[in-house]
Each structure stands twice: as C-alpha cells, then as structure tokens.
C-alpha cells in the first residue's frame, strides 16, 4: 500500500439521508417540495446531440449572462459552479491562504469546518449567543476571512443587513463570504453591497428556492477582481465543471420568474402557518427566515421525536452535536405534507 | 481590497477554443465527431420533476453499479466525478501529500502541472526521449507519486502494458495514476492490474469514446482503500458533484455497448486512413493509438498551418510550448470532415 504520509485524511461530511419510496415525506434536506419550472424539463428534453458530445462552454456564458441580467450586475461580477458547495469550496481555496484563522459561528452550515480541514485552513468558531444569534462585535478580531450564512442554518435566523455591513466594513483586509442559500425566503440580501465593498462575496444556489437541487447550480456575486481570482482557480481545477445540461436547466429556472415567486410565497406562507401550529403543540423555535424550522419541544427530546417520525416514514434532520442536540430542523413541505407531519406529531406527543 | 497574501494565485489552464457556427470543422479538443447514444437523449428527456428538485444520490450508485458491472470490478473499486479532470484533481489532492516531487513526462496532458501548482505539490518533469517515448527507467527514483497518460497526449503514443507494470511495481510506496482518457482507441488497459497492485489508479472518461463531453462524467478504478480515501475527500468538498442528469446520461452511454463499439471502430479506421493520407502530403507523425494525430510537416511550420486552417474555419490544436511547437494535434473527425481537412491542407501546402 502507498505510504500513509501521502494520503490526505479528512473527516468527511455526512449528507442527510436520501431515502427512496413513494410514501416517504422528506423534510430533511431543505429541498423544495415543488417541482422546478416546466421550462427546465423543456430545456433538458431539447438538448441537441451536439450539446452532449462537445465540451460545454467553460465560461457557462449563457448562465452567467442570465444571472447578471436578472440581478442587475455586470457579468464579470458573477461566478458559477456545481451547486453553492462548489462555489464555496472554490472561495475557501482561493481566498483563505493567509495562515490566520478564518472565523465562522459555532452553529452554522456544517461544511465550513470540513472545507477548512480539507484545505488545512486554520479556523476559529465564534459562539452564537444563547438565542442562537450572531454577535457582530465578536468578528472584530484578527482573521484570515469570515463566513456568515445569512439566514443562518440550521438556526434559520436572519441577521439584519446593517449588522452584516458592519462585519464587512470592520474587516477590509479579509474576504467576508455571505452564504445566502436561503435568502429568497428571507428579507434583505447583501447583494447591493458588492459595489460598495471589494471584500464581499455573496453566494447563492438554485437548489432551494428554484427547486433545482438535482441539477447542481450555484453562483456568487462579488467585485470583479474577486471573481477573476476565483475563475483562475476554477480553470486550474476543471475547465468544464458545469455540464451543458446544468447550464441550460439553470437558465430556464432563473428565467421563469413568476413561477419562482409563486413557489417562494407558498413556502413562506406554509412556514408561517407551521410556526403557529407547532407552537400550539408545545414546540419552541427560532424565528426562521428560511424554508425550514429549527424547533425544540418542551417535553419530548428531539432525538425521540426524530426516531418516531422516521418510523412513520417522515424524515426530518437531527444533528447529534453540542448545543443543538435537542433541536430538529424541519424542511417546509407542501401544505398536505405539513398536515401529515402535524398529525404524526400529535400522535407521538399524545402517546408519551 | 483584501490582502494579496490571502489569495491563491495560479497560472490557469487555457482550454481549447470552443468556436460556434454551422460551418466550422472542429478538430481541436478531441471530442467525438459522432453524437452520443440515443439512449442519452431519452434518459434526459425522461427525467422526472422529483429527480430535478431533490439532491442527487451522493454515491451516484446507479452509475457506479453500471460501471462496475460493465468492467467486471467491485463497486467499491469505482470512483466517479465531473469528467476525468475532476477525478484527477481529487486524486492529486488526496494522494500527493508527501512533500516529495511527483513525476510526469515533460510532454503530456497540460493539466498535471496546473493541478500540482494549484495544490502546491512539488513536481519534476521527466523528458520523453527524442521520439516522444516514455523511458521507464527514469521513473525509478524517489518520488511522491507518478502520473502517466496512456496513451499519452498530445503525442498519442501508447506505452505497452508490461512497461506500465514495471513503473507500478518499482514504486510500491507511491500512487501511480494511469490516465486512460484515450485507451478505448488503443490496445491494452491497465485495469486488470488493480487487483494485483494497491498503488494503481486507472482514470477514464466518457468524454471521448462515448461522445459525452457535454455531460461531464469521468471515473476511476483502484484498490478499495484508494477509492475510499478519494471518496472521503470528495464528500469533504461537495457531496453532490454529479447531477441527476449526468448520472442518468452516463448510465445510458455505458449501457449502449454496440453503439460504443461502432463509434470506436469508425474513429480508429478513419485514424489509420488519415495516417496514410497525411504521410503522402509530407507530414511526419507519431503512431497514435488515440482519437487524434500528432503531426509535423517537412516544409511548413505547424503554426502557419494552424493559422491557415483556422482562416478556413478548420480548428486544430497548436501548442506554443517547448519541444512541440512545430506539431499539431488533430482530432479525428468524420470521414467527410477529414476529406475537407485534406483538401484544405493540399491547398495550403500547394500555395507555399
């Protein structure tokens, strides 16, 4: 066997279960419960043999132009990748090379420490307060970069834009990544700040609000110098990361704006109803601005509820981690799925 | 602007031009001139909304099982990625961590030094002999890993399997990557050696012989310990690299074996004809075992031929690099495309 010293060893990220089956209610990976725009299926079905046999456009120009136009930014302020995980991974590799620790909350998207370990980037986690809120002043210390998910996951809490701006402003020497995977379900994007601050990268995905997790499309906005540096790294890794199919599917999903707005409205409405319903059942929760709720129950442990729901083929996410091991992350499903969830929870809690 | 020390700077890889236009003859990026199996289009058109909205299977099990069955290996001996570039990049990141230089030929696939630079892996290039052949004994020195493209690119020359085996056998402590992007057009794969040597990784792609460059599917074979280490790194970077569409397209392309064999035969026949025809025109060339030829002309410079072909909308690949700056790499096209190439070359050479 090759020498152990040759091999990079990591503790790999464990993604949420992807169970199959007709009767499963899957509220565990924050996918959209709705199908993507019909335009996506049409885009895939109308791919030509030439698009399949030739290498895709390495610039994915069609997608970059569509994103730039939709969001009103310049094309050279847009980076695209294979889901926001690819975009974030490239950003870590490109910008976190100072040797100083990067900062992110102790409770946040669980890939940040995985990437830091993968690329041997020192990091320091900053505790959220007792209500799972980010304390802005804590990010006022020497660092090699900052990563803030906003709204944060799995807490669902959105930090107001003025607080985000303070963090960016206080750290002009480091890159501040604002991971806005869930912003379409929230209030205020930091996108408007990219022309004001050249140390800001705003990362997005089509996986949640555009119902396109299966096609793997993510993107980022930033100052054109930042985007250029990321593109150089991307081209050094793989010139053709986005398939011709992913490019076309992404374009179709973004162009169908009416459908997108309808999906988001439906999920936000269902979320607000769910907050009321679950509170009546004895759940406490953060004020989520996302497509999921982060809940804890007054009398039954999260682990037990998780297991009992699973027995009923209802999958939610349970993290066996410090501070959050009595919480469940529940993705907002369709109204029908949520009704079935409420019924199951009532049974489970009544049987206690 | 963020501090320069934070930013990883690289000399990015420059992919071959991807010109668009109906009348272009594109022989510059080693794509297949033929369309992929009809089964691929059917697979894409029959994707369900659920496959689009949900995260893809992180294991890409359907694709892994199909590859394992087709090649007669175990599923845990197979790794899949976003084209062979992704697979190779992951292998570099996973296995080349000893601090000792990795070895590869001075004339070879131009991404190897790009990845080494990207990941700060020291490397040493080993000169091919005057006939562009790999000298096996040169790889008998201390190293942190070895990468051999076989057949090699852009030379097209295939090293016999017993020579490959000597390199693997002589270097039990390091990983030996055999990059077989073009092996389907050649003679002998090293795949059979993965059960004999636990330091061998064989890398493949669907982009060339399966006519599927646009969908981005690559794969690798190796000892299950090696595959496990690569998967851990892959899951640390991005759990869902292959889209649901890429997984399904890849399965369809591999299953249609008759069509695949027909494509390969047509390209190999056309290649052998091209060798004869181009020699008659005064070209000298290596004995390519790939879907391209590596040629030089007795009286006109490669650069001039490249430019004159380009004026006629015929694109071939010219590398402005030491040792090979008087060579052209010409992808084998359809018989009709090759006839048009010959006509253009005759005109160009006659006009001299």
XYZ file of C-alpha atoms in Angstrom, chain A residues 22-27 31-34 270 313-314 330-344, chain B residues 50 53:
30
model
C -43.379 6.643 -2.747
C -44.841 7.159 0.695
C -41.926 8.939 2.291
C -42.325 12.523 3.464
C -38.884 14.002 3.075
C -38.371 17.116 5.207
C -35.145 20.740 -0.900
C -38.183 22.397 -2.426
C -41.316 20.273 -2.130
C -42.368 21.649 -5.501
C -46.724 27.497 4.870
C -41.653 7.446 7.105
C -41.395 11.153 7.881
C -37.766 20.542 9.628
C -37.923 21.498 5.963
C -41.156 23.213 4.933
C -43.053 20.826 2.673
C -46.324 21.148 0.830
C -49.414 22.006 2.891
C -50.504 18.364 2.622
C -47.111 17.081 3.820
C -47.212 19.510 6.745
C -50.704 18.318 7.721
C -49.391 14.762 7.812
C -46.453 15.945 9.906
C -48.778 17.673 12.399
C -50.946 14.555 12.679
C -47.925 12.359 13.277
C -38.586 14.727 -8.499
C -35.881 19.062 -7.331
